[in-house]
CSV table of C-alpha atoms and ligand atoms in Angstrom, one decimal:
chain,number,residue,atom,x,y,z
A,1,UNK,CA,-4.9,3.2,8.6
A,2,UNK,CA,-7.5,5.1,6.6
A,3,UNK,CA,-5.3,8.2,7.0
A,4,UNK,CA,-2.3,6.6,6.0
A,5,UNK,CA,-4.1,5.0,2.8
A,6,UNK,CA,-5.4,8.2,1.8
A,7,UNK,CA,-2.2,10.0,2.4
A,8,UNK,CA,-0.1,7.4,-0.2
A,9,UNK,CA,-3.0,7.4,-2.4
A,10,UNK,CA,-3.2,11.2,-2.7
A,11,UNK,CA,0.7,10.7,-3.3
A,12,UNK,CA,0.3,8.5,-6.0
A,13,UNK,CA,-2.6,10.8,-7.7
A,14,UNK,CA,-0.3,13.9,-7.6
A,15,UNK,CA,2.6,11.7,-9.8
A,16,UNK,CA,-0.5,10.6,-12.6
A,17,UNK,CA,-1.4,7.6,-11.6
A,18,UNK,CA,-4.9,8.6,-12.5
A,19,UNK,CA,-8.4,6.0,-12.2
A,20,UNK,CA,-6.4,2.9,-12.9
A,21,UNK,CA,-9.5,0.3,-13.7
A,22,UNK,CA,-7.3,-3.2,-12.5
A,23,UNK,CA,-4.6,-3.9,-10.1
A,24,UNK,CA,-1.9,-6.4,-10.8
A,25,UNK,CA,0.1,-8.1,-8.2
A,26,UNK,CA,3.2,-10.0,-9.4
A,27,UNK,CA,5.0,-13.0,-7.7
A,28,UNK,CA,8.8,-14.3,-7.9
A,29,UNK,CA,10.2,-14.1,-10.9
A,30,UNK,CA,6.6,-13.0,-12.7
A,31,UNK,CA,7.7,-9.0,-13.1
A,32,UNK,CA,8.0,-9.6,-16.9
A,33,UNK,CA,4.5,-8.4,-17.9
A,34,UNK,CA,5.0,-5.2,-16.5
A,35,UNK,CA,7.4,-4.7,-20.1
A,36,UNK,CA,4.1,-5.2,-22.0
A,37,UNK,CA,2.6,-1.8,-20.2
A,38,UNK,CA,2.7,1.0,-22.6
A,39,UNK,CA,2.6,4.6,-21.7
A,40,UNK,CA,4.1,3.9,-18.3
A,41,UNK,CA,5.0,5.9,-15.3
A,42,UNK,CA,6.6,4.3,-12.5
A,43,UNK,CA,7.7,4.6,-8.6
A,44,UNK,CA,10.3,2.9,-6.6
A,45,UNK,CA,8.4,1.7,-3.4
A,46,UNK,CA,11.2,3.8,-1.0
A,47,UNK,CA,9.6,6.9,-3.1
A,48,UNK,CA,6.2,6.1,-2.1
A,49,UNK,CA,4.6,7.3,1.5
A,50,UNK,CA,3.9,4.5,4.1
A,51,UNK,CA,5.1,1.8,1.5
A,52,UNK,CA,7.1,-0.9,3.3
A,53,UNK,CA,9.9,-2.1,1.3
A,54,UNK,CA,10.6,-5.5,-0.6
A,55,UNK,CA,13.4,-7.3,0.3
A,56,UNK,CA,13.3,-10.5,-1.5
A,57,UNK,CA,15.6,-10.8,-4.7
A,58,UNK,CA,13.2,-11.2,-7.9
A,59,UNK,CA,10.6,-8.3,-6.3
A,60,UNK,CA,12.2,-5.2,-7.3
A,61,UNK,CA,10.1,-2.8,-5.6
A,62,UNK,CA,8.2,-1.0,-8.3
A,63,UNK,CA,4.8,0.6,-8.9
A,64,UNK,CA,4.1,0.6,-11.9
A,65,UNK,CA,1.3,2.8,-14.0
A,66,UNK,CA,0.3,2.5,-17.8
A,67,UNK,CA,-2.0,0.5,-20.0
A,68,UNK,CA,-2.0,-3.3,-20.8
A,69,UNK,CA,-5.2,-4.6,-23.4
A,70,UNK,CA,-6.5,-1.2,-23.6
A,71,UNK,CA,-7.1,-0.4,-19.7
A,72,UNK,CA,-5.6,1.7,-17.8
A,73,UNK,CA,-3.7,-0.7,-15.0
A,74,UNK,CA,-1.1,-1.0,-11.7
A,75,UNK,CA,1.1,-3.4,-11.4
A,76,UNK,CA,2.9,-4.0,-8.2
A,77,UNK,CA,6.5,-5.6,-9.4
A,78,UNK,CA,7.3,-7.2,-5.8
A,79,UNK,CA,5.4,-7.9,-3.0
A,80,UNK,CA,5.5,-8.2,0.9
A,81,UNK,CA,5.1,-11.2,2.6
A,82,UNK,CA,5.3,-12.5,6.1
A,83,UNK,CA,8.2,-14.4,6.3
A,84,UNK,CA,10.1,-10.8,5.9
A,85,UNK,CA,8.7,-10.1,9.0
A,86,UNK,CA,6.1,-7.7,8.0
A,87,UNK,CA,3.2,-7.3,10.3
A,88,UNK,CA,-0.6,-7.6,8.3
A,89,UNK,CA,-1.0,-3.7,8.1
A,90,UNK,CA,2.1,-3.4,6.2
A,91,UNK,CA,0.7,-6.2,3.8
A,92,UNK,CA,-2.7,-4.6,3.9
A,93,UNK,CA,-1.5,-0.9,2.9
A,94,UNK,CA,-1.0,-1.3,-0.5
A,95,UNK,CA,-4.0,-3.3,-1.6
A,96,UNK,CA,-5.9,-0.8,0.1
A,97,UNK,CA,-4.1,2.1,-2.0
A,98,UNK,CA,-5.1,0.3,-5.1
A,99,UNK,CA,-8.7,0.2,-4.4
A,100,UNK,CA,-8.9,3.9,-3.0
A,101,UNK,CA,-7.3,4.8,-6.5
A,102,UNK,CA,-10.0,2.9,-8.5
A,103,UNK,CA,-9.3,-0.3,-9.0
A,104,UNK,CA,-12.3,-2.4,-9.9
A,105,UNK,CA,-10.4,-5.7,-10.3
A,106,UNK,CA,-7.1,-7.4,-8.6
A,107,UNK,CA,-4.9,-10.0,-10.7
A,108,UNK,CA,-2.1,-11.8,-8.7
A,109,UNK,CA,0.5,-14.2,-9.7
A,110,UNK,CA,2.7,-16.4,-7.9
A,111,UNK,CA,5.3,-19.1,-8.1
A,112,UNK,CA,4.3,-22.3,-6.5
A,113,UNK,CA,5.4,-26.1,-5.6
A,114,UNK,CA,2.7,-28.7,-7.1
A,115,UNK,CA,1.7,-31.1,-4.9
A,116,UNK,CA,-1.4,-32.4,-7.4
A,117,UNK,CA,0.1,-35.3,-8.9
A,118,UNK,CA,-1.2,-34.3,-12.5
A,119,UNK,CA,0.8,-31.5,-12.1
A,120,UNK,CA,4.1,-30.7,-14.1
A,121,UNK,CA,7.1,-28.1,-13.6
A,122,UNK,CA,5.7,-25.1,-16.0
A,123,UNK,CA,2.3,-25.6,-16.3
A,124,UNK,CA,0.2,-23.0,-15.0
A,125,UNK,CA,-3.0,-23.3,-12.0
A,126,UNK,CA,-6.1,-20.9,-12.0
A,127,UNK,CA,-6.3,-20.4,-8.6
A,128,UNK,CA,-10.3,-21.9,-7.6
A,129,UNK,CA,-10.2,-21.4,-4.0
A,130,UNK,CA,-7.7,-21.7,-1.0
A,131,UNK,CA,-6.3,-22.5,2.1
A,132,UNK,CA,-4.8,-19.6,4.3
A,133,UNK,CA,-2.2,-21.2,6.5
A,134,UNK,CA,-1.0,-17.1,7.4
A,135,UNK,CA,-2.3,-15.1,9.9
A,136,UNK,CA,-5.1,-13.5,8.7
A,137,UNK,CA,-4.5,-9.7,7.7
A,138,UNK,CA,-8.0,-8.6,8.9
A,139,UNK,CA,-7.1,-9.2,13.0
A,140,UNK,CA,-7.4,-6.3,14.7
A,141,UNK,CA,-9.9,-3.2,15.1
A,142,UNK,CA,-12.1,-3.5,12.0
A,143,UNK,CA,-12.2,-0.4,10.1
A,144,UNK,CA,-16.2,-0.4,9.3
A,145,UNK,CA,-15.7,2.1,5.8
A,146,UNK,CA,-13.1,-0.3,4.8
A,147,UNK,CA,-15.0,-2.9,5.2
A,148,UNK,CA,-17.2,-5.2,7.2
A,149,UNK,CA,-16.3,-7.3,10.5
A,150,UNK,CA,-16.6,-10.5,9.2
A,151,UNK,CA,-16.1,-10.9,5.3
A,152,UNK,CA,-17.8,-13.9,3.1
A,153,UNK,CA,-15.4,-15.8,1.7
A,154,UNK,CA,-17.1,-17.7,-0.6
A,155,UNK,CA,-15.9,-16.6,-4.2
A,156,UNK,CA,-12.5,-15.1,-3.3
A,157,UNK,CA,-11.8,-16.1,-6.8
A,158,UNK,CA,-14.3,-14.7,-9.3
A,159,UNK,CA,-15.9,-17.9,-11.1
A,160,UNK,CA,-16.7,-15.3,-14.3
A,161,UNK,CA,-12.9,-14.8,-14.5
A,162,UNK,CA,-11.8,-18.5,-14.2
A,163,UNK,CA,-14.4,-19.2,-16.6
A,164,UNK,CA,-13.3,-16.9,-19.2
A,165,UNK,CA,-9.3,-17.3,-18.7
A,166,UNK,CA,-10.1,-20.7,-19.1
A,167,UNK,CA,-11.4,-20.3,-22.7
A,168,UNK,CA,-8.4,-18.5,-23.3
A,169,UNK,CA,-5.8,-20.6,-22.3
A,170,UNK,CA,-7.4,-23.5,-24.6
A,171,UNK,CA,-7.4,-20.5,-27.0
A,172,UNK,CA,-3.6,-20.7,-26.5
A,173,UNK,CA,-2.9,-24.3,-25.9
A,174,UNK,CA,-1.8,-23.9,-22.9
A,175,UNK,CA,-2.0,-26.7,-20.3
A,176,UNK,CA,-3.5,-25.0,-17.8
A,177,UNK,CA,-5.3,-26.2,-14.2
A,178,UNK,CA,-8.1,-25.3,-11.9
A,179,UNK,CA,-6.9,-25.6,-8.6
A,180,UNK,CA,-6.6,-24.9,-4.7
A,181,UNK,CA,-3.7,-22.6,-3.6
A,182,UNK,CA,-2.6,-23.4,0.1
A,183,UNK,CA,-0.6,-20.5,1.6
A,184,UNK,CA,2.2,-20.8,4.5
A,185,UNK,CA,4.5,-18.8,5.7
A,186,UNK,CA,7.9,-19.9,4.8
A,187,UNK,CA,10.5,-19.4,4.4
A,188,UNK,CA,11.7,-23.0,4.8
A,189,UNK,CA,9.9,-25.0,1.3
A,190,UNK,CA,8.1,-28.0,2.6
A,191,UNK,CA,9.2,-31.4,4.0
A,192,UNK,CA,8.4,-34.3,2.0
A,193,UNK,CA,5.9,-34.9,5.1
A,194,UNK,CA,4.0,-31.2,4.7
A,195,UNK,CA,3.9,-31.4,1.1
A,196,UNK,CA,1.9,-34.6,1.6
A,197,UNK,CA,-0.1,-33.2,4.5
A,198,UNK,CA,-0.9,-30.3,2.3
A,199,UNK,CA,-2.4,-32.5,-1.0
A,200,UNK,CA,-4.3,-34.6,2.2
A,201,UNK,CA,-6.1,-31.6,3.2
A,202,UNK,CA,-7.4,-29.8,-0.6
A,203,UNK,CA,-4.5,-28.5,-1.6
A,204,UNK,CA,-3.4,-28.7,-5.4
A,205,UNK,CA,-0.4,-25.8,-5.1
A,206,UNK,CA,1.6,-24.4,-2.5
A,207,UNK,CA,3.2,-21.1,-1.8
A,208,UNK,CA,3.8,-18.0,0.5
A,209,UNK,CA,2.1,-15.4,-0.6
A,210,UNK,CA,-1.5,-14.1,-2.8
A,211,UNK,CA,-3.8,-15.1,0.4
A,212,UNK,CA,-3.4,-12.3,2.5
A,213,UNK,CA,-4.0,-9.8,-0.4
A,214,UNK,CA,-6.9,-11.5,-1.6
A,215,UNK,CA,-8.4,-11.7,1.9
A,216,UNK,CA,-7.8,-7.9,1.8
A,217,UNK,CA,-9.4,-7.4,-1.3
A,218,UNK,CA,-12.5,-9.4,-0.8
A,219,UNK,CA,-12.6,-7.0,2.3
A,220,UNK,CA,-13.6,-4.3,-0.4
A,221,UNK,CA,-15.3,-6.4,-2.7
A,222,UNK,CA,-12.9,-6.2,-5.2
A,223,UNK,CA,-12.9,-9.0,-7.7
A,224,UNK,CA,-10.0,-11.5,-7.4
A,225,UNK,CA,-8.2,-13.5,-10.2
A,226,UNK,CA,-4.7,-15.5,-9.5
A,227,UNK,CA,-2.7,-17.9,-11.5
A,228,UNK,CA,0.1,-19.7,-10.1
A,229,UNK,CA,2.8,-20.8,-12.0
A,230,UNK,CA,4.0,-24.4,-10.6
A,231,UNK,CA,8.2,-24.3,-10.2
A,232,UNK,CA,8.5,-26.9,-8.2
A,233,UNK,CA,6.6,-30.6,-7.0
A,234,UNK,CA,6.0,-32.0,-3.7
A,235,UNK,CA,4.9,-34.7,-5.3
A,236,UNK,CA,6.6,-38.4,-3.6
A,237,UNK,CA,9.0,-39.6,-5.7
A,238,UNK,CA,9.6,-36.4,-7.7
A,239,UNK,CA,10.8,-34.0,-5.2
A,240,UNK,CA,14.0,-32.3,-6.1
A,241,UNK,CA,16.3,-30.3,-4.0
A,242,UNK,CA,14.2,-26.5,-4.0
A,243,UNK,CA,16.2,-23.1,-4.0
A,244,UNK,CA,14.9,-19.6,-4.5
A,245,UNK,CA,16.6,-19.3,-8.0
A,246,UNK,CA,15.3,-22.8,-9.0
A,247,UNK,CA,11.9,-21.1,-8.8
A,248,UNK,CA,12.8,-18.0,-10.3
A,249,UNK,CA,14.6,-19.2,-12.9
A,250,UNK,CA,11.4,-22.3,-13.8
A,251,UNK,CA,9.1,-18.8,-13.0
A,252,UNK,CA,11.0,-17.0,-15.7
A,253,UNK,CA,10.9,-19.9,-17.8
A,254,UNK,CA,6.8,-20.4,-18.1
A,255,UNK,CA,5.9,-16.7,-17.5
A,256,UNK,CA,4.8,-15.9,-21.0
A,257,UNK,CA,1.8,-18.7,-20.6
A,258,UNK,CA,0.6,-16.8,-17.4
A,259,UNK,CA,1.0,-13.1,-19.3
A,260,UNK,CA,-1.1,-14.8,-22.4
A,261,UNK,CA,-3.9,-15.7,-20.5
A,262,UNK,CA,-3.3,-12.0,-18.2
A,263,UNK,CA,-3.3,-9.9,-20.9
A,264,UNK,CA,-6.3,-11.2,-22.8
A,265,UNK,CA,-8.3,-11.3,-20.2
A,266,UNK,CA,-7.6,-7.9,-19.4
A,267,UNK,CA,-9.0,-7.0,-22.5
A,268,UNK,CA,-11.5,-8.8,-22.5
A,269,UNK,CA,-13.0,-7.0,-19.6
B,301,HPA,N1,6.7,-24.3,-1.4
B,301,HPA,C1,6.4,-23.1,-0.9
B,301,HPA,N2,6.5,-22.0,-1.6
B,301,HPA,C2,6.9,-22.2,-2.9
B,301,HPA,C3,7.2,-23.4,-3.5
B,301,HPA,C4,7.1,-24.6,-2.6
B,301,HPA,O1,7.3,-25.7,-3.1
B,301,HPA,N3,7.6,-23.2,-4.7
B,301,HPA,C5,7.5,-21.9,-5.0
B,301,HPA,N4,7.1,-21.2,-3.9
């Protein structure tokens, strides 16, 4: 793995993506704040060394390099997740790149069905904690200078970070939630009987993605901060017939709250 990871990163290094400070992962139908970046340089994933490829339609498959609020970040427009059959080394690979290249922070964004019942189509959930439902990414031979054998995960989500992005989404007016993100694999949504199960056992929003990386970041001790954008409800009574454009297209609708509260916090690092 190490070999591999250095190999990509030494890649990436030789095109200019130089000591990026923050790592952005985006979810389905999220990949508009990568048009914010300025001076950017980017790289299909089939151009990139030991990258496995994303298949799903709304994750283009692009690394992108530049700065966003004054740092200098890398945005990963599509991601991999389980349900395309990727194994936890192919989802662990790029996260790992980002840190060997610098990063000191990871952002991550995903699209998500609410099963909360505060919760609204197009309001957006700081991610407080959650529920991993996926394999986990780290089983298998530990690699000690990755990291340890058995991480803490106690703060996967960085409480300074939901603090401040907080303040700035009242800043913005924005209704905005704290919540817990429960992760499954898909690809099937929920029934109506799992999306209850889910809100029985802590879960606020859930999705198919942002655990594993976040277990694989905490690995390295890199800072975590998602927001999931809520598409959908598995709420009883207000459950609607779910597709894949339904969520990209209620994604695309309420990404500019999620880029708001992104971007300042970005620059307010
Ligand atoms: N369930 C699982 N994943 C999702 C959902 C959902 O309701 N909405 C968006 N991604």
């Amino acid at each position: 793995m190490l070999e591999k990871i250095n190999e990509t990163t030494a890649f990436l290094r030789s095109e200019g993506f130089i000591d990026p400070e923050l790592g952005i992962i985006l979810g389905t139908g999220l990949g508009g704040l990568t048009a914010r970046i300025e001076k950017r340089i980017q790289i299909e994933y089939r151009r990139i060394p030991n990258f496995p490829l994303s298949t799903v339609e709304g994750h283009e498959g692009k690394l992108i390099y530049g700065e966003l609020g004054g740092k200098k970040i890398i945005a990963m427009k599509g991601r991999f997740h389980y349900y395309e059959g990727y194994g936890p080394d192919q989802v662990a690979l790029p996260v790992r790149v980002l840190k060997y290249l610098g990063i000191k922070h990871l952002f991550l964004s995903n699209a998500a069905g609410g099963v909360n019942p505060d919760y609204q189509i197009g309001d957006i959930m700081i991610i407080t904690d959650h529920i991993n439902l996926l394999p986990n990414p780290l089983i298998g031979k530990n690699d000690d200078r990755i990291g340890v054998r058995f991480p803490d995960m106690g703060e996967a989500y960085d409480k300074y970070l939901i603090k401040k992005a907080m303040l700035i989404a009242a800043e913005h007016h924005l209704r905005v939630h704290k919540g817990v993100y429960l992760a499954t694999s898909g690809p099937t949504f929920e029934t109506p009987a799992e999306y209850k199960y889910f809100r029985i056992i802590g879960a606020d929003a859930v999705g198919m993605s942002t655990t594993p990386e976040v277990i694989i970041a905490r690995h390295m001790n890199i800072p975590c901060f998602a927001i999931s954008v809520i598409t959908d409800l598995g709420i009883e009574g207000k459950i609607e017939y779910v597709t894949h454009q339904s969520v990209q297209h209620e994604a695309e609708k309420t990404e500019s709250k999620m880029t708001a509260v992104m971007t300042d916090l970005i620059k307010s690092l």
